[in-house]
Amino acid sequence: MQTVNLEKENYKQLLKRFIEKNDEETLYKADLFSKESIRQNVTPDEIIHVYIQALEDLYPDLPETFRRSLDFLLETMISYGVAYKEFQEMREEQLEIKSELALAAKMQEKLLNTRVPEIKGLDIGAISIPAKQMNGDYYHFIEDHRGNLGVAIADVIGKGFPAALCMSMVKYTMDSFPESRMLPKRILQLLNRVVEKNVDPGMFVTMFYGLYNPDSHDFYYASAGHEPGLFYHGQHGVFTEIEAKGLVLGVERDVTYKQYKRRIELGDMIVLLTDGVTECRRGERFLERDEVIEVMKQYTHLPAQQMVERVFRYFEELQDFQLRDDFTLIVIRREN
Amino acid sequence: MNSQSCVNIEKEWDIVSARQLGRNLARKLGFGTVDQARIATAISELARNIYLYAGSGEIYFDIVEDHPKKGIRIRAIDQGQGIEDIGKVMKDGYSTSGGLGAGLPGVKRLMDEFHISSVPGAGTEVEVVKWLR
Ligand SMILES: Nc1ncnc2c1ncn2[C@@H]1O[C@H](COP(=O)(O)OP(=O)(O)OP(=O)(O)O)[C@@H](O)[C@H]1O
Ligand SMILES: [Mg+2]
């Protein structure tokens, strides 16, 4: 790779050549010159200065009026140079903050880390991708001593760092629950109290909690205002919404949650998600829920982990690879 | 008039031809000098990426109309190694040059529309449009 010579002399030669030949090649070289200048922190007013000097060298007999006009140009660029310096400083600070955040995000990942359990008769897939560095979504799997599978999926309303801290608190609260009390309605009730007491008004948490009994294949669940998930009926190949009502965590002190129950048949799936999935946008328009379902349908034949990954890829591409919200998707399929 | 032109990118010199073709087309369409230069710079970035990372590829130019708007469309297509994590590449400050205003995020800023798709191991396609106003 050729390196660009940032000498004034080089600039002068480029300028001379362009004036004589008016060619694209020199413009290309000028482009490389300016990229290199940026890399070496050269400010815009300094470039103008180099230009004026080169021009004076090439044309020693410039009319005085024209010469003065160049001084005028330089003068009007000085403030841009100052602004540019300020911008560079801010950029450096930002890079520092970013690397701190990256560290924090790594810690958070460790804190919130949950293993997808291996349970006979269930095929489970999960994916959770933050839009920014810190994830305001959370999911968690727990197995109790009777072999039941507990699954939590939650979303903090609010983004970034505060949301992530809030999630860590939710996780620790859940870890402290005794294993024997894993009924969804009970868990939400307890969590609600903790969130209400400890979290700023204005920050809310939605959560769906489910308990799967792998012997009876009954699925018990309750929701605290969480984005409705989906049941997939393997036999008919249709998705239906999981209906569950309940108040968002942290709004009122004493809330009781309604608990629902459903039998899961062979080939059925439980799909849990956050609004990062359903609020994907195509351009300016939100996707309809039906469209989300159509996308899922394309991938139902895949193993659960592949299915969630493919659905994510699809939505990532749809949004030009810039997620607007944290994205979490869990699929639990009953299989032989 | 929707004739398509194309420049093959294989040598560094081809980057210059692509810039030239794009600039001329932009001028004919009625873009001002500053926009012409922006378009040429965007083409430069795309062509350089092909030259540096894919080895070879093509840049296609055509005119797009979306009544009453009119604009220039540039598509950079290659069958190179592709990009593993597009989300990362589109973040500012990722480009290897580390420069400001450079790389693919820079192209996005220079143009009005920007779409990228890439399959690792199979190739990359970037489509950009600048509308005449
Ligand atoms: N056509 C392509 N084929 C394969 N990889 C590509 C292609 N275009 C870009 N990349 C990859 O994406 C990265 C980012 O590209 P981008 O143009 O934004 O920055 P850069 O080329 O690294 O630096 P700069 O353009 O500022 O000199 C590249 O480093 C390269 O790894
Ligand atoms: Mg590049």
Coordinates of C-alpha atoms and ligand atoms in Angstrom, one line a residue:
Chain A
M1 CA 0.0 0.0 0.0
Q2 CA 1.5 3.3 -1.0
T3 CA 1.7 5.8 1.8
V4 CA 0.6 9.4 1.3
N5 CA 3.2 12.0 1.7
L6 CA 1.9 14.8 3.8
E7 CA 4.6 17.3 2.9
K8 CA 3.7 20.7 1.6
E9 CA 5.7 19.9 -1.4
N10 CA 3.6 17.0 -2.2
Y11 CA 0.4 19.1 -1.9
K12 CA 2.0 21.7 -4.2
Q13 CA 2.8 19.1 -6.8
L14 CA -0.7 17.7 -6.7
L15 CA -2.2 21.2 -7.1
K16 CA 0.1 22.0 -9.9
R17 CA -0.8 18.9 -11.8
F18 CA -4.5 19.4 -11.3
I19 CA -4.3 22.9 -12.5
E20 CA -2.5 21.8 -15.6
K21 CA -4.3 18.6 -16.4
N22 CA -7.7 18.9 -14.6
D23 CA -7.7 15.1 -14.2
E24 CA -9.5 12.6 -12.0
E25 CA -6.4 10.8 -10.9
T26 CA -5.1 13.9 -9.1
L27 CA -8.4 14.3 -7.4
Y28 CA -8.2 10.8 -6.2
K29 CA -4.8 11.5 -4.8
A30 CA -6.1 14.6 -3.2
D31 CA -8.8 12.4 -1.5
L32 CA -6.1 10.1 -0.2
F33 CA -4.2 13.2 1.0
S34 CA -7.1 14.5 3.0
K35 CA -7.8 11.1 4.5
E36 CA -4.2 10.9 5.6
S37 CA -4.4 14.5 7.0
I38 CA -7.4 13.6 9.1
R39 CA -5.5 10.5 10.4
Q40 CA -2.7 12.8 11.4
N41 CA -5.0 15.3 13.1
V42 CA -4.4 18.1 10.6
T43 CA -7.1 20.7 11.0
P44 CA -9.1 22.3 8.1
D45 CA -7.5 25.7 8.5
E46 CA -4.0 24.1 8.3
I47 CA -5.0 22.6 4.9
I48 CA -6.1 26.0 3.7
H49 CA -2.8 27.3 4.8
V50 CA -0.9 24.7 3.0
Y51 CA -3.0 25.5 -0.1
I52 CA -2.2 29.2 0.1
Q53 CA 1.5 28.6 0.4
A54 CA 1.5 26.2 -2.5
L55 CA -0.4 28.6 -4.6
E56 CA 2.0 31.5 -3.8
D57 CA 4.9 29.3 -4.6
L58 CA 3.4 28.3 -8.0
Y59 CA 2.3 31.8 -8.8
P60 CA 4.6 34.4 -7.2
D61 CA 2.8 37.2 -9.1
L62 CA -0.7 36.7 -7.8
P63 CA -2.6 39.9 -7.9
E64 CA -2.7 41.5 -4.4
T65 CA -6.5 41.5 -4.3
F66 CA -6.6 37.8 -4.9
R67 CA -3.9 37.2 -2.3
R68 CA -5.8 39.2 0.2
S69 CA -8.9 37.2 -0.5
L70 CA -7.0 34.1 0.4
D71 CA -6.1 35.6 3.8
F72 CA -9.8 36.2 4.2
L73 CA -10.6 32.6 3.5
L74 CA -8.0 31.5 6.0
E75 CA -9.5 33.8 8.6
T76 CA -12.9 32.3 8.1
M77 CA -11.5 28.8 8.6
I78 CA -9.7 29.5 11.9
S79 CA -12.8 28.9 14.0
Y80 CA -13.5 25.7 12.1
G81 CA -10.0 24.6 13.1
V82 CA -10.8 25.3 16.8
A83 CA -14.1 23.5 16.5
Y84 CA -12.4 20.6 14.9
K85 CA -9.9 20.4 17.7
E86 CA -12.7 20.4 20.2
F87 CA -14.4 17.7 18.3
Q88 CA -11.3 15.6 18.3
E89 CA -11.0 15.9 22.0
M90 CA -14.6 14.9 22.5
R91 CA -14.0 11.9 20.2
E92 CA -11.1 10.8 22.3
E93 CA -13.2 11.1 25.5
Q94 CA -15.9 9.2 23.8
L95 CA -13.5 6.4 22.9
E96 CA -12.5 6.2 26.6
I97 CA -16.1 6.0 27.7
K98 CA -16.8 3.4 25.0
S99 CA -14.0 1.2 26.3
E100 CA -15.3 1.6 29.8
L101 CA -18.7 0.7 28.7
A102 CA -17.4 -2.3 26.8
L103 CA -15.9 -3.5 30.1
A104 CA -19.1 -2.9 31.9
A105 CA -21.0 -4.7 29.2
K106 CA -18.7 -7.7 29.6
M107 CA -19.2 -7.8 33.3
Q108 CA -22.9 -7.6 32.8
E109 CA -22.8 -10.4 30.4
K110 CA -21.0 -12.5 33.0
L111 CA -23.5 -11.4 35.7
L112 CA -26.6 -12.2 33.7
N113 CA -25.2 -15.2 32.1
T114 CA -27.5 -18.2 32.0
R115 CA -27.0 -21.6 30.6
V116 CA -29.6 -23.0 28.3
P117 CA -30.4 -26.2 30.1
E118 CA -30.6 -29.6 28.5
I119 CA -33.8 -31.3 29.3
K120 CA -34.9 -34.5 27.9
G121 CA -37.9 -34.0 25.6
L122 CA -37.3 -30.3 25.1
D123 CA -35.3 -28.4 22.4
I124 CA -34.5 -24.9 23.7
G125 CA -33.0 -22.0 21.8
A126 CA -32.3 -18.5 23.1
I127 CA -30.7 -15.3 21.8
S128 CA -30.4 -11.9 23.3
I129 CA -28.6 -9.1 21.5
P130 CA -28.3 -5.5 22.9
A131 CA -29.0 -2.6 20.5
K132 CA -26.3 -0.6 22.2
Q133 CA -23.6 -1.9 24.5
M134 CA -25.6 -2.7 27.6
N135 CA -28.5 -5.0 27.4
G136 CA -31.8 -4.0 29.0
D137 CA -33.3 -7.3 28.2
Y138 CA -32.8 -10.4 30.3
Y139 CA -33.7 -14.0 30.2
H140 CA -33.0 -16.8 32.7
F141 CA -33.4 -20.5 33.0
I142 CA -33.7 -22.3 36.3
E143 CA -34.2 -26.0 37.0
D144 CA -35.6 -26.9 40.3
H145 CA -34.9 -30.1 42.3
R146 CA -38.0 -31.7 40.8
G147 CA -36.7 -31.2 37.3
N148 CA -39.1 -28.4 36.4
L149 CA -37.9 -25.7 34.1
G150 CA -38.3 -22.1 35.1
V151 CA -37.9 -19.5 32.3
A152 CA -37.9 -15.8 32.8
I153 CA -37.8 -13.1 30.1
A154 CA -37.8 -9.4 31.0
D155 CA -37.4 -6.0 29.5
V156 CA -36.6 -2.8 31.3
I157 CA -38.6 0.2 30.0
G158 CA -35.7 2.6 29.7
K159 CA -32.4 1.9 28.0
G160 CA -28.7 1.8 28.4
F161 CA -26.8 1.8 31.6
P162 CA -29.5 2.4 34.2
A163 CA -31.7 -0.3 32.6
A164 CA -28.8 -2.7 32.7
L165 CA -28.1 -2.0 36.4
C166 CA -31.8 -2.5 37.1
M167 CA -31.6 -5.9 35.4
S168 CA -28.7 -7.0 37.5
M169 CA -30.8 -6.3 40.5
V170 CA -33.7 -8.3 39.2
K171 CA -31.4 -11.2 38.5
Y172 CA -30.0 -11.2 42.0
T173 CA -33.4 -11.1 43.5
M174 CA -34.4 -14.1 41.5
D175 CA -31.2 -15.9 42.5
S176 CA -32.2 -15.4 46.1
F177 CA -35.6 -17.1 45.8
P178 CA -35.8 -20.5 47.4
E179 CA -36.0 -23.2 44.9
S180 CA -39.3 -24.6 46.2
R181 CA -41.3 -21.5 45.5
M182 CA -41.1 -21.3 41.8
L183 CA -44.7 -20.6 41.0
P184 CA -44.9 -17.9 38.3
K185 CA -47.5 -15.8 40.0
R186 CA -45.6 -15.9 43.3
I187 CA -42.3 -14.9 41.7
L188 CA -43.8 -12.0 39.9
Q189 CA -45.5 -10.8 43.1
L190 CA -42.2 -10.9 45.0
L191 CA -40.2 -9.3 42.2
N192 CA -42.8 -6.5 41.9
R193 CA -42.2 -5.6 45.5
V194 CA -38.5 -5.4 45.1
V195 CA -38.7 -3.4 41.9
E196 CA -41.3 -1.0 43.4
K197 CA -39.1 -0.4 46.5
N198 CA -35.7 0.0 44.8
V199 CA -36.2 1.4 41.4
D200 CA -36.8 5.0 40.3
P201 CA -40.3 5.8 39.5
G202 CA -40.3 6.1 35.8
M203 CA -38.4 2.9 35.3
F204 CA -40.5 -0.2 34.9
V205 CA -39.8 -3.8 34.2
T206 CA -42.0 -6.1 32.2
M207 CA -41.6 -9.8 32.8
F208 CA -43.0 -13.1 31.7
Y209 CA -42.4 -16.1 33.9
G210 CA -43.1 -19.6 32.9
L211 CA -42.7 -23.0 34.6
Y212 CA -42.6 -26.2 32.5
N213 CA -43.2 -29.5 34.0
P214 CA -41.4 -32.0 31.8
D215 CA -43.4 -35.0 33.1
S216 CA -46.9 -33.7 32.7
H217 CA -46.0 -31.2 29.9
D218 CA -48.0 -28.6 31.6
F219 CA -46.8 -25.0 31.2
Y220 CA -47.7 -22.6 34.0
Y221 CA -47.2 -18.9 33.3
A222 CA -47.9 -15.4 34.4
S223 CA -47.1 -12.0 32.9
A224 CA -46.3 -8.6 34.3
G225 CA -47.2 -6.5 31.3
H226 CA -44.8 -8.3 29.1
E227 CA -44.9 -8.4 25.3
P228 CA -47.2 -11.4 24.6
G229 CA -45.4 -14.5 23.5
L230 CA -46.7 -17.1 21.1
F231 CA -47.8 -20.7 21.2
Y232 CA -47.1 -22.8 18.1
H233 CA -49.4 -25.7 17.4
G234 CA -47.2 -28.2 15.7
Q235 CA -50.1 -30.2 14.4
H236 CA -51.8 -27.3 12.6
G237 CA -48.7 -25.2 12.0
V238 CA -50.2 -22.1 13.4
F239 CA -49.1 -19.5 15.9
T240 CA -51.4 -18.0 18.5
E241 CA -50.8 -15.3 21.0
I242 CA -50.1 -16.2 24.6
E243 CA -52.8 -14.3 26.5
A244 CA -51.8 -13.3 30.0
K245 CA -52.7 -10.1 31.8
G246 CA -50.8 -8.5 34.6
L247 CA -49.5 -5.1 35.8
V248 CA -45.9 -4.1 34.9
L249 CA -43.4 -4.6 37.8
G250 CA -42.8 -1.6 40.0
V251 CA -45.9 0.5 39.5
E252 CA -47.8 -0.5 42.7
R253 CA -46.7 -2.1 45.9
D254 CA -49.1 -5.0 46.3
V255 CA -50.1 -6.6 43.1
T256 CA -51.3 -10.2 42.6
Y257 CA -50.7 -11.9 39.3
K258 CA -53.0 -14.3 37.5
Q259 CA -51.5 -17.6 36.7
Y260 CA -52.4 -19.6 33.6
K261 CA -51.8 -23.1 32.5
R262 CA -51.5 -24.9 29.2
R263 CA -50.7 -28.4 28.0
I264 CA -47.9 -28.6 25.5
E265 CA -48.2 -31.3 22.9
L266 CA -45.5 -33.0 20.9
G267 CA -44.2 -30.6 18.2
D268 CA -45.6 -27.5 20.0
M269 CA -43.5 -24.6 20.7
I270 CA -43.4 -21.8 23.3
V271 CA -42.0 -18.6 21.8
L272 CA -41.1 -15.8 24.2
L273 CA -39.8 -12.5 23.1
T274 CA -39.3 -8.8 23.9
D275 CA -40.6 -5.8 22.0
G276 CA -37.2 -5.5 20.3
V277 CA -38.6 -8.3 18.1
T278 CA -42.1 -7.0 17.5
E279 CA -41.1 -3.4 17.1
C280 CA -38.7 -4.0 14.3
R281 CA -39.2 -1.4 11.7
R282 CA -39.1 -1.6 8.0
G283 CA -38.1 2.0 7.1
E284 CA -40.6 4.1 9.1
R285 CA -43.2 1.5 9.5
F286 CA -43.5 -0.9 12.4
L287 CA -43.9 -4.5 11.4
E288 CA -47.3 -6.0 12.0
R289 CA -47.5 -8.9 14.4
D290 CA -48.6 -11.1 11.5
E291 CA -45.5 -10.3 9.6
V292 CA -43.4 -11.3 12.6
I293 CA -45.3 -14.6 12.7
E294 CA -44.7 -15.1 9.0
V295 CA -41.0 -14.7 9.5
M296 CA -41.0 -17.3 12.3
K297 CA -43.0 -19.7 10.2
Q298 CA -40.1 -19.8 7.7
Y299 CA -37.8 -21.3 10.3
T300 CA -40.0 -23.6 12.3
H301 CA -38.4 -26.7 10.7
L302 CA -35.0 -25.8 12.2
P303 CA -33.6 -26.8 15.6
A304 CA -34.6 -24.2 18.3
Q305 CA -31.2 -22.5 18.5
Q306 CA -30.8 -22.2 14.8
M307 CA -34.4 -20.9 14.5
V308 CA -33.8 -18.0 16.9
E309 CA -30.5 -17.2 15.2
R310 CA -32.0 -17.1 11.8
V311 CA -35.0 -15.0 12.9
F312 CA -32.6 -12.6 14.5
R313 CA -30.4 -12.4 11.3
Y314 CA -33.6 -11.7 9.3
F315 CA -34.6 -8.8 11.4
E316 CA -31.1 -7.5 11.7
E317 CA -30.9 -7.3 7.9
L318 CA -34.3 -5.8 7.7
Q319 CA -33.1 -2.9 9.9
D320 CA -29.9 -2.4 8.0
F321 CA -27.9 -3.9 10.8
Q322 CA -28.8 -1.2 13.3
L323 CA -31.0 -2.5 16.0
R324 CA -33.2 0.1 17.6
D325 CA -34.0 -2.0 20.6
D326 CA -32.5 -4.9 22.5
F327 CA -33.6 -8.1 20.9
T328 CA -34.4 -11.3 22.9
L329 CA -36.1 -14.4 21.6
I330 CA -36.5 -17.8 23.2
V331 CA -38.0 -20.9 21.7
I332 CA -38.9 -24.0 23.7
R333 CA -40.1 -27.0 21.6
R334 CA -41.5 -30.2 22.9
E335 CA -40.0 -33.1 20.9
N336 CA -39.5 -36.8 21.3
Chain B
M1 CA -32.7 7.1 -20.3
N2 CA -31.9 4.3 -18.0
S3 CA -28.8 3.0 -19.6
Q4 CA -26.5 1.3 -17.1
S5 CA -22.7 1.8 -17.1
C6 CA -20.2 -0.3 -15.3
V7 CA -16.5 -0.1 -14.3
N8 CA -14.5 -3.2 -13.5
I9 CA -12.3 -2.8 -10.5
E10 CA -9.1 -4.7 -10.5
K11 CA -6.3 -2.2 -10.4
E12 CA -5.9 0.9 -8.3
W13 CA -6.2 2.9 -11.5
D14 CA -9.7 1.5 -12.0
I15 CA -10.8 3.5 -8.9
V16 CA -10.0 6.6 -10.8
S17 CA -12.1 5.6 -13.8
A18 CA -15.0 4.8 -11.5
R19 CA -14.8 8.2 -9.9
Q20 CA -14.6 9.9 -13.3
L21 CA -17.6 8.0 -14.6
G22 CA -19.7 8.8 -11.5
R23 CA -18.7 12.4 -11.5
N24 CA -19.6 12.9 -15.2
L25 CA -22.9 11.2 -14.7
A26 CA -23.6 13.3 -11.7
R27 CA -22.7 16.5 -13.6
K28 CA -25.0 15.6 -16.5
L29 CA -27.8 14.9 -14.1
G30 CA -27.4 18.4 -12.7
F31 CA -25.6 17.9 -9.4
G32 CA -23.6 20.9 -8.2
T33 CA -19.8 20.8 -7.8
V34 CA -19.9 19.9 -4.1
D35 CA -22.3 17.0 -4.6
Q36 CA -20.3 15.8 -7.6
A37 CA -17.3 15.7 -5.3
R38 CA -19.2 13.9 -2.6
I39 CA -20.4 11.3 -5.0
A40 CA -16.9 10.8 -6.4
T41 CA -15.6 10.4 -2.8
A42 CA -18.2 7.8 -2.0
I43 CA -17.4 5.9 -5.2
S44 CA -13.7 6.1 -4.2
E45 CA -14.4 4.4 -0.8
L46 CA -16.5 1.6 -2.3
A47 CA -14.0 1.0 -5.1
R48 CA -11.1 1.0 -2.8
N49 CA -12.8 -1.6 -0.6
I50 CA -13.3 -3.8 -3.6
Y51 CA -9.7 -3.3 -4.6
L52 CA -8.3 -3.9 -1.1
Y53 CA -10.5 -6.6 0.3
A54 CA -12.3 -8.4 -2.5
G55 CA -9.5 -8.2 -5.1
S56 CA -11.9 -7.5 -7.9
G57 CA -15.5 -6.5 -8.6
E58 CA -17.8 -4.1 -10.4
I59 CA -19.3 -0.7 -9.9
Y60 CA -22.6 -0.1 -11.7
F61 CA -24.1 3.3 -12.3
D62 CA -27.5 4.3 -13.3
I63 CA -30.2 6.9 -12.9
V64 CA -33.1 6.3 -10.7
E65 CA -36.4 8.1 -10.7
D66 CA -39.0 8.2 -8.0
H67 CA -41.4 10.8 -9.1
P68 CA -40.7 13.7 -8.9
K69 CA -37.3 12.8 -7.5
K70 CA -34.3 11.9 -9.7
G71 CA -31.0 10.6 -8.5
I72 CA -27.9 8.7 -9.2
R73 CA -27.5 5.1 -8.0
I74 CA -24.2 3.3 -7.5
R75 CA -23.9 -0.4 -6.8
A76 CA -20.6 -1.9 -5.8
I77 CA -20.7 -5.7 -6.2
D78 CA -18.0 -8.2 -5.6
Q79 CA -17.5 -12.0 -5.0
G80 CA -14.8 -11.5 -2.4
Q81 CA -14.5 -12.7 1.2
G82 CA -17.5 -10.8 2.4
I83 CA -18.0 -9.1 5.7
E84 CA -18.5 -11.1 8.9
D85 CA -20.2 -8.6 11.1
I86 CA -21.8 -5.7 9.2
G87 CA -23.2 -4.2 12.4
K88 CA -19.7 -3.6 13.7
V89 CA -18.3 -2.3 10.4
M90 CA -21.1 0.3 10.2
K91 CA -20.1 1.7 13.6
D92 CA -18.0 4.9 13.5
G93 CA -14.3 4.5 14.3
Y94 CA -14.2 0.8 13.2
S95 CA -12.5 1.3 9.8
T96 CA -8.9 0.2 9.8
S97 CA -7.8 3.6 8.9
G98 CA -9.4 4.7 12.1
G99 CA -10.1 8.0 10.4
L100 CA -13.0 10.3 10.8
G101 CA -15.5 10.5 8.1
A102 CA -14.0 7.6 6.4
G103 CA -15.0 4.1 5.4
L104 CA -18.5 2.8 5.0
P105 CA -20.1 5.0 7.7
G106 CA -18.6 7.9 5.7
V107 CA -20.2 6.7 2.5
K108 CA -23.5 6.5 4.3
R109 CA -23.2 10.2 5.3
L110 CA -22.1 11.3 1.9
M111 CA -25.1 9.7 0.2
D112 CA -28.9 9.8 0.8
E113 CA -29.6 6.1 0.8
F114 CA -27.4 3.2 1.8
H115 CA -27.9 -0.5 1.7
I116 CA -25.4 -3.2 2.3
S117 CA -25.6 -7.0 2.2
S118 CA -22.8 -9.4 2.5
V119 CA -22.4 -13.1 2.7
P120 CA -19.1 -14.2 4.3
G121 CA -17.2 -16.2 1.8
A122 CA -19.5 -15.2 -1.1
G123 CA -19.3 -11.5 -1.6
T124 CA -20.6 -8.0 -0.8
E125 CA -23.0 -5.7 -2.4
V126 CA -23.4 -2.0 -1.5
E127 CA -26.1 0.1 -3.1
V128 CA -26.2 3.9 -2.6
V129 CA -28.4 6.6 -4.0
K130 CA -28.0 10.4 -4.0
W131 CA -31.1 12.4 -4.9
L132 CA -31.1 15.6 -6.8
R133 CA -32.6 18.5 -4.9
Ligands
LIG1 N1 -16.0 -5.3 -0.4 C1 -15.6 -5.8 0.8 N2 -15.2 -7.1 0.8 C2 -14.8 -7.6 2.0 N3 -14.6 -6.9 3.1 C3 -14.9 -5.6 3.1 C4 -15.4 -5.0 1.9 N4 -15.6 -3.7 2.2 C5 -15.3 -3.5 3.5 N5 -14.8 -4.7 4.1 C6 -14.4 -4.9 5.5 O1 -15.0 -3.9 6.3 C7 -14.0 -3.1 7.0 C8 -14.5 -1.7 7.1 O2 -14.5 -1.1 5.8 P1 -14.4 0.5 5.7 O3 -14.3 0.9 4.3 O4 -15.5 1.0 6.5 O5 -13.0 0.9 6.5 P2 -11.5 0.5 6.0 O6 -11.5 0.1 4.6 O7 -11.1 -0.5 7.0 O8 -10.8 1.8 6.2 P3 -10.9 3.1 5.3 O9 -11.9 2.9 4.3 O10 -11.2 4.2 6.3 O11 -9.5 3.2 4.7 C9 -12.7 -3.4 6.2 O12 -11.6 -3.3 7.1 C10 -12.9 -4.8 5.6 O13 -12.5 -5.7 6.6
MG2 MG -12.5 1.3 3.1

